[in-house]
Short mmCIF file of C-alpha atoms in Angstrom, two decimals:
data_model
loop_
_atom_site.label_atom_id
_atom_site.label_comp_id
_atom_site.label_asym_id
_atom_site.label_seq_id
_atom_site.Cartn_x
_atom_site.Cartn_y
_atom_site.Cartn_z
CA MET A 1 -42.76 -4.05 5.51
CA GLN A 2 -40.93 -4.18 2.18
CA PHE A 3 -37.14 -4.64 2.16
CA SER A 4 -34.62 -4.16 -0.65
CA ALA A 5 -31.44 -6.21 -0.62
CA ALA A 6 -29.74 -4.26 -3.53
CA PRO A 7 -27.46 -2.09 -1.36
CA LEU A 8 -26.24 -5.16 0.59
CA VAL A 9 -25.66 -6.90 -2.77
CA TYR A 10 -23.33 -4.04 -3.82
CA ILE A 11 -21.31 -4.31 -0.59
CA VAL A 12 -21.05 -8.04 -0.76
CA ILE A 13 -19.88 -7.94 -4.45
CA PHE A 14 -17.32 -5.25 -3.63
CA ILE A 15 -15.93 -7.30 -0.70
CA ALA A 16 -15.89 -10.41 -2.94
CA VAL A 17 -13.88 -8.51 -5.57
CA VAL A 18 -11.18 -7.45 -2.99
CA VAL A 19 -11.00 -10.97 -1.55
CA LEU A 20 -10.71 -12.45 -5.01
CA VAL A 21 -7.78 -10.28 -5.90
CA GLU A 22 -5.93 -11.31 -2.68
CA GLY A 23 -6.68 -14.95 -3.25
CA VAL A 24 -5.35 -14.84 -6.85
CA TYR A 25 -2.29 -12.92 -5.68
CA LEU A 26 -1.44 -15.50 -3.00
CA THR A 27 -2.22 -18.41 -5.40
CA VAL A 28 0.04 -17.11 -8.17
CA PHE A 29 3.05 -16.01 -6.06
CA GLY A 30 2.68 -18.17 -2.95
CA LYS A 31 2.67 -17.34 0.71
CA SER A 32 6.10 -15.70 0.62
CA ILE A 33 4.59 -12.72 -1.14
CA SER A 34 2.56 -11.85 1.99
CA LEU A 35 4.07 -9.37 4.42
CA ASN A 36 3.06 -11.69 7.25
CA SER A 37 5.50 -14.35 6.13
CA ARG A 38 8.54 -14.74 8.46
CA MET A 39 10.90 -15.59 5.54
CA SER A 40 11.54 -12.74 3.09
CA ARG A 41 10.47 -13.25 -0.50
CA ARG A 42 14.04 -13.00 -1.77
CA LEU A 43 15.16 -15.90 0.46
CA ALA A 44 12.06 -17.95 -0.62
CA LEU A 45 12.94 -17.37 -4.29
CA LEU A 46 16.57 -18.34 -3.69
CA GLU A 47 15.40 -21.60 -2.07
CA LYS A 48 13.51 -22.48 -5.29
CA ASN A 49 15.98 -21.01 -7.76
CA HIS A 50 19.60 -21.04 -6.58
CA ASN A 51 20.59 -18.63 -9.36
CA ARG A 52 21.27 -15.38 -7.49
CA GLU A 53 21.50 -13.32 -10.69
CA GLN A 54 18.02 -14.49 -11.98
CA VAL A 55 16.39 -13.80 -8.63
CA LEU A 56 17.93 -10.29 -8.55
CA GLU A 57 16.73 -9.61 -12.11
CA GLN A 58 13.18 -10.73 -11.27
CA LEU A 59 13.09 -8.63 -8.10
CA ARG A 60 14.45 -5.50 -9.85
CA LYS A 61 11.91 -5.94 -12.66
CA GLU A 62 9.08 -6.00 -10.10
CA MET A 63 10.48 -2.88 -8.31
CA SER A 64 10.43 -0.66 -11.45
CA GLN A 65 7.71 -2.04 -13.72
CA HIS A 66 4.83 0.07 -12.34
CA MET A 67 6.56 3.41 -12.71
CA ASN A 68 7.80 2.48 -16.16
CA ALA A 69 4.07 1.99 -17.16
CA LYS A 70 2.93 5.47 -16.05
CA GLY A 71 2.36 6.23 -19.69
CA ILE A 72 -0.59 3.81 -19.87
CA PRO A 73 -3.80 5.83 -19.85
CA LEU A 74 -5.47 5.98 -16.36
CA TYR A 75 -2.77 3.65 -14.88
CA SER A 76 -0.73 6.57 -13.51
CA ILE A 77 -3.20 6.95 -10.69
CA LEU A 78 -2.35 3.44 -9.60
CA ALA A 79 1.34 3.27 -10.49
CA ASP A 80 2.81 5.11 -7.46
CA LYS A 81 0.78 2.99 -4.95
CA ALA A 82 1.56 -0.20 -6.77
CA GLN A 83 5.25 0.62 -6.69
CA LYS A 84 5.25 1.32 -2.94
CA ALA A 85 3.23 -1.86 -2.34
CA ASN A 86 5.79 -3.73 -4.63
CA ILE A 87 2.92 -5.56 -6.43
CA ALA A 88 4.42 -8.47 -8.25
CA PHE A 89 1.71 -8.38 -10.90
CA SER A 90 2.80 -6.65 -14.04
CA PRO A 91 0.82 -3.57 -15.16
CA ASN A 92 -0.73 -5.51 -18.03
CA GLN A 93 -1.69 -8.28 -15.63
CA LEU A 94 -3.19 -5.79 -13.21
CA ILE A 95 -5.25 -4.26 -15.99
CA MET A 96 -6.48 -7.69 -17.05
CA ILE A 97 -7.42 -8.42 -13.50
CA MET A 98 -9.42 -5.15 -13.42
CA ILE A 99 -11.26 -6.25 -16.54
CA ALA A 100 -11.94 -9.77 -15.30
CA LEU A 101 -13.26 -8.46 -11.93
CA THR A 102 -15.45 -5.89 -13.77
CA GLY A 103 -17.01 -8.91 -15.63
CA PHE A 104 -17.40 -10.81 -12.30
CA ALA A 105 -19.11 -7.81 -10.65
CA TRP A 106 -21.31 -7.25 -13.67
CA MET A 107 -22.49 -10.96 -13.47
CA GLY A 108 -23.15 -10.59 -9.74
CA LEU A 109 -25.12 -7.33 -10.25
CA LYS A 110 -27.06 -8.93 -13.08
CA ILE A 111 -28.10 -11.84 -10.86
CA GLY A 112 -28.61 -9.97 -7.55
CA THR A 113 -30.10 -6.63 -8.60
CA ALA A 114 -32.84 -5.34 -10.89
CA ALA A 115 -31.16 -2.03 -11.79
CA ALA A 116 -30.96 -0.67 -15.34
CA PRO A 117 -28.27 -2.23 -17.57
CA MET A 118 -26.39 1.18 -17.73
CA VAL A 119 -26.40 1.47 -13.93
CA GLN A 120 -25.21 -2.17 -13.65
CA ALA A 121 -22.38 -1.63 -16.10
CA ALA A 122 -21.23 1.59 -14.41
CA MET A 123 -21.30 -0.04 -10.98
CA ALA A 124 -19.42 -3.08 -12.31
CA VAL A 125 -16.63 -0.87 -13.72
CA GLY A 126 -16.48 1.09 -10.45
CA MET A 127 -16.24 -2.13 -8.39
CA GLY A 128 -13.66 -3.74 -10.70
CA VAL A 129 -11.33 -0.78 -10.86
CA GLY A 130 -12.14 0.53 -7.38
CA GLY A 131 -11.71 -2.90 -5.79
CA VAL A 132 -8.19 -3.30 -7.28
CA TYR A 133 -7.27 0.30 -6.27
CA PHE A 134 -8.53 -0.31 -2.77
CA TRP A 135 -6.47 -3.51 -2.55
CA VAL A 136 -3.29 -1.98 -3.91
CA ASN A 137 -3.74 1.08 -1.56
CA LYS A 138 -4.21 -1.15 1.49
CA LYS A 139 -1.09 -3.12 0.53
CA ALA A 140 0.96 0.05 0.08
CA LYS A 141 -0.13 1.52 3.48
CA LYS A 142 0.67 -1.78 5.28
CA ARG A 143 4.09 -2.12 3.57
CA MET A 144 5.15 1.46 4.25
CA ALA A 145 4.08 1.10 7.88
CA LEU A 146 6.08 -2.12 8.39
CA LEU A 147 9.09 -0.53 6.64
CA GLU A 148 9.04 2.45 8.94
CA GLU A 149 8.76 0.21 11.98
CA GLN A 150 11.60 -2.19 10.89
CA LEU A 151 14.02 0.51 9.89
CA PRO A 152 15.45 1.50 13.27
CA ASP A 153 16.00 -2.09 14.31
CA ALA A 154 17.70 -2.84 10.97
CA VAL A 155 20.08 0.13 11.42
CA GLU A 156 20.90 -0.96 14.91
CA LEU A 157 21.61 -4.45 13.56
CA MET A 158 24.01 -2.92 11.11
CA VAL A 159 25.64 -0.97 13.85
CA ARG A 160 26.26 -4.13 15.95
CA SER A 161 27.67 -5.88 12.88
CA LEU A 162 30.04 -2.99 12.12
CA ARG A 163 31.33 -2.85 15.72
CA VAL A 164 32.31 -6.44 15.69
CA GLY A 165 34.43 -5.88 12.64
CA HIS A 166 32.24 -6.77 9.64
CA PRO A 167 32.41 -4.57 6.50
CA PHE A 168 29.32 -2.59 5.50
CA SER A 169 28.37 -5.02 2.69
CA SER A 170 28.35 -7.88 5.25
CA ALA A 171 26.13 -5.71 7.58
CA ILE A 172 23.58 -5.25 4.78
CA SER A 173 23.64 -9.04 4.05
CA ILE A 174 22.95 -9.74 7.71
CA VAL A 175 19.92 -7.47 7.64
CA ALA A 176 18.73 -9.19 4.50
CA LYS A 177 18.95 -12.61 6.25
CA GLU A 178 17.57 -11.63 9.67
CA VAL A 179 14.86 -9.16 8.88
CA PRO A 180 11.57 -10.26 7.29
CA ASP A 181 9.87 -8.31 4.53
CA PRO A 182 9.75 -5.59 3.31
CA LEU A 183 13.19 -4.61 4.47
CA GLY A 184 14.65 -8.08 4.22
CA THR A 185 14.09 -8.28 0.39
CA GLU A 186 14.96 -4.69 -0.16
CA PHE A 187 18.34 -4.90 1.60
CA GLY A 188 19.01 -8.22 -0.09
CA ILE A 189 18.55 -6.49 -3.47
CA ILE A 190 20.92 -3.67 -2.32
CA GLY A 191 23.52 -6.37 -1.18
CA ASP A 192 23.20 -8.27 -4.52
CA GLU A 193 23.58 -5.06 -6.50
CA ALA A 194 26.72 -4.21 -4.53
CA ALA A 195 28.10 -7.70 -5.21
CA TYR A 196 27.65 -7.11 -8.94
CA GLY A 197 29.43 -3.70 -8.85
CA ARG A 198 26.75 -1.11 -8.18
CA ASP A 199 27.64 1.54 -5.57
CA VAL A 200 25.82 0.98 -2.29
CA THR A 201 25.10 4.69 -1.97
CA GLU A 202 23.32 4.74 -5.31
CA SER A 203 21.25 1.66 -4.40
CA LEU A 204 20.21 3.28 -1.02
CA LYS A 205 19.31 6.58 -2.74
CA SER A 206 17.25 4.83 -5.32
CA PHE A 207 15.47 2.78 -2.63
CA ALA A 208 14.74 5.99 -0.58
CA GLU A 209 13.31 7.80 -3.65
CA ARG A 210 11.22 4.84 -4.71
CA MET A 211 9.68 4.52 -1.25
CA ASP A 212 9.59 8.35 -0.76
CA ASN A 213 10.75 7.89 2.80
CA GLN A 214 12.68 10.66 4.71
CA ASP A 215 14.38 8.15 7.17
CA LEU A 216 15.74 6.16 4.23
CA ARG A 217 17.11 9.40 2.70
CA PHE A 218 18.94 10.13 6.02
CA LEU A 219 20.49 6.64 5.82
CA ALA A 220 21.61 7.13 2.26
CA VAL A 221 23.11 10.60 3.02
CA ALA A 222 24.91 9.21 6.14
CA VAL A 223 26.49 6.40 4.15
CA ALA A 224 27.41 8.78 1.35
CA ILE A 225 29.11 11.26 3.71
CA GLN A 226 31.06 8.45 5.38
CA GLN A 227 32.29 7.08 2.07
CA THR A 228 33.32 10.59 0.90
CA SER A 229 34.76 12.08 4.07
CA GLY A 230 35.55 8.97 6.21
CA GLY A 231 34.75 8.58 9.82
CA ASN A 232 33.29 5.99 12.18
CA LEU A 233 30.21 4.57 10.28
CA ALA A 234 29.07 2.60 13.30
CA GLU A 235 28.78 5.80 15.37
CA ILE A 236 27.06 7.70 12.61
CA LEU A 237 24.48 4.94 12.07
CA ASP A 238 23.99 4.62 15.86
CA GLY A 239 23.06 8.29 16.09
CA LEU A 240 20.82 7.85 13.00
CA ALA A 241 19.03 4.93 14.60
CA LYS A 242 18.32 6.96 17.70
CA VAL A 243 16.93 9.82 15.49
CA ILE A 244 14.79 7.49 13.45
CA ARG A 245 13.42 5.80 16.60
CA ALA A 246 12.64 9.10 18.18
CA ARG A 247 10.81 10.31 15.03
CA PHE A 248 8.89 7.04 14.96
CA LYS A 249 7.85 7.51 18.61
CA LEU A 250 6.82 11.14 17.90
CA PHE A 251 4.64 10.08 14.93
CA ARG A 252 3.01 7.33 17.09
CA ARG A 253 2.35 9.81 19.84
CA VAL A 254 0.75 12.28 17.44
CA LYS A 255 -1.29 9.44 15.91
CA ALA A 256 -2.50 8.36 19.40
CA ILE A 257 -3.38 11.97 20.36
CA THR A 258 -5.34 12.64 17.17
CA ALA A 259 -6.96 9.24 16.93
CA GLU A 260 -10.22 10.47 18.54
CA ALA A 261 -10.49 13.37 16.04
CA LYS A 262 -9.79 11.14 13.10
CA TRP A 263 -12.40 8.53 14.14
CA SER A 264 -14.96 11.35 14.73
CA GLY A 265 -14.25 12.70 11.26
CA MET A 266 -14.58 9.19 9.76
CA PHE A 267 -17.89 8.70 11.59
CA LEU A 268 -19.39 12.02 10.58
CA SER A 269 -18.32 11.43 6.93
CA ALA A 270 -19.77 7.86 6.90
CA PHE A 271 -22.92 8.30 8.89
CA PRO A 272 -24.98 10.12 6.09
CA LEU A 273 -23.97 7.37 3.64
CA ALA A 274 -24.92 4.63 6.18
CA ALA A 275 -28.20 6.28 6.89
CA MET A 276 -29.02 6.60 3.21
CA MET A 277 -28.21 2.93 2.71
CA GLY A 278 -30.25 1.96 5.69
CA ILE A 279 -33.29 3.80 4.33
CA SER A 280 -32.83 2.11 0.95
CA VAL A 281 -32.75 -1.29 2.65
CA LEU A 282 -35.60 -0.94 5.20
CA LYS A 283 -37.91 1.35 3.19
CA PRO A 284 -37.12 1.34 -0.58
CA ASP A 285 -40.22 3.34 -1.45
CA TYR A 286 -39.27 6.16 1.00
CA TYR A 287 -38.62 8.64 -1.74
CA ASP A 288 -41.47 7.61 -4.05
CA GLY A 289 -43.64 10.55 -3.01
CA VAL A 290 -41.03 13.14 -4.19
CA LYS A 291 -38.82 11.58 -6.76
CA GLU A 292 -41.17 12.45 -9.65
CA SER A 293 -41.05 16.11 -8.75
CA ALA A 294 -38.94 18.61 -10.73
CA ALA A 295 -36.83 19.61 -7.75
CA PHE A 296 -35.82 15.99 -6.81
CA ILE A 297 -32.81 15.57 -9.11
CA PRO A 298 -31.38 19.14 -8.38
CA ALA A 299 -31.82 18.53 -4.63
CA ALA A 300 -30.20 15.01 -4.86
CA LEU A 301 -27.27 16.61 -6.79
CA ILE A 302 -26.91 19.37 -4.10
CA VAL A 303 -26.92 16.72 -1.39
CA CYS A 304 -24.15 14.72 -3.22
CA VAL A 305 -22.04 17.87 -3.54
CA LEU A 306 -22.52 18.71 0.16
CA LEU A 307 -21.65 15.14 1.18
CA ALA A 308 -18.49 15.30 -0.98
CA CYS A 309 -17.55 18.63 0.53
CA ASN A 310 -18.21 17.22 4.07
CA VAL A 311 -15.87 14.24 3.39
CA LEU A 312 -13.05 16.51 1.99
CA TYR A 313 -13.38 19.00 4.80
CA MET A 314 -13.30 16.36 7.46
CA ARG A 315 -10.23 14.85 5.88
CA ILE A 316 -8.47 18.22 5.73
CA MET A 317 -9.35 18.85 9.40
CA VAL A 318 -7.97 15.57 10.76
CA ASN A 319 -4.91 15.38 8.39
CA ILE A 320 -2.42 16.63 10.93
CA LYS A 321 1.10 17.05 9.61
CA VAL A 322 4.14 16.69 11.90
#
């Protein structure tokens, strides 16, 4: 029986591209850039560089650089995800990495496959750009999930700090020291900005809009109302923490209830592609009897369109909004 390793080569090269991006990222910026680190990146930078102003300037630059580069052609599709993931690479560096990984993928395809040069070039571009997009999207999802999970604990920590008599700026500094990333660094930036004269409410609103998070908007509005109208901020934040935790529990419950439907949709979407890949590996000459016929290309295009419609329809069915 004749086997073809080409589909497996494509998968291995794509995985290698994603792993290579992560390896370069950790090598350049160190372990503190990882969300698994117990020490926030801001504190790690302050250990190396004791100049608080320079650290704040570097972190603020990283926060805004991707949205400021939305004008770069084709980069706009990546800018929003890169901002939410807080990728420390600059847009130009990220583009250079895409180009370098495209070259790496092209070399791997040249060595491992016998496809036509145009096919190899197209696949290399798809893997270089798609691999970076996949990596950034994964980083963004993980960071947003951690942020939503940390927020109620951080607000409760501020409540306890306010109740023992600390001012709100000190409560933010305590969160920055005690909570790991992503909230640790973000609240540290807010505290540093407040120390240099920026209004805390403006910093919180900017943070909420940058992350596009409803709970952070609630926090910014609560602080703004208290500063304008007065009142017991500890009680306000305590009620907010309970609301955020209740919302988080509700979202987790809905996620658990709909998990079976989502996995079924993912399986039904991936199975035709997996079957096609299995046929290509186990019996590469399976379509030789019909691929020369005039109807083969139209039929293949129709199948591709139907597969795309299947994926979109399954995504719409399992994308349950709360």
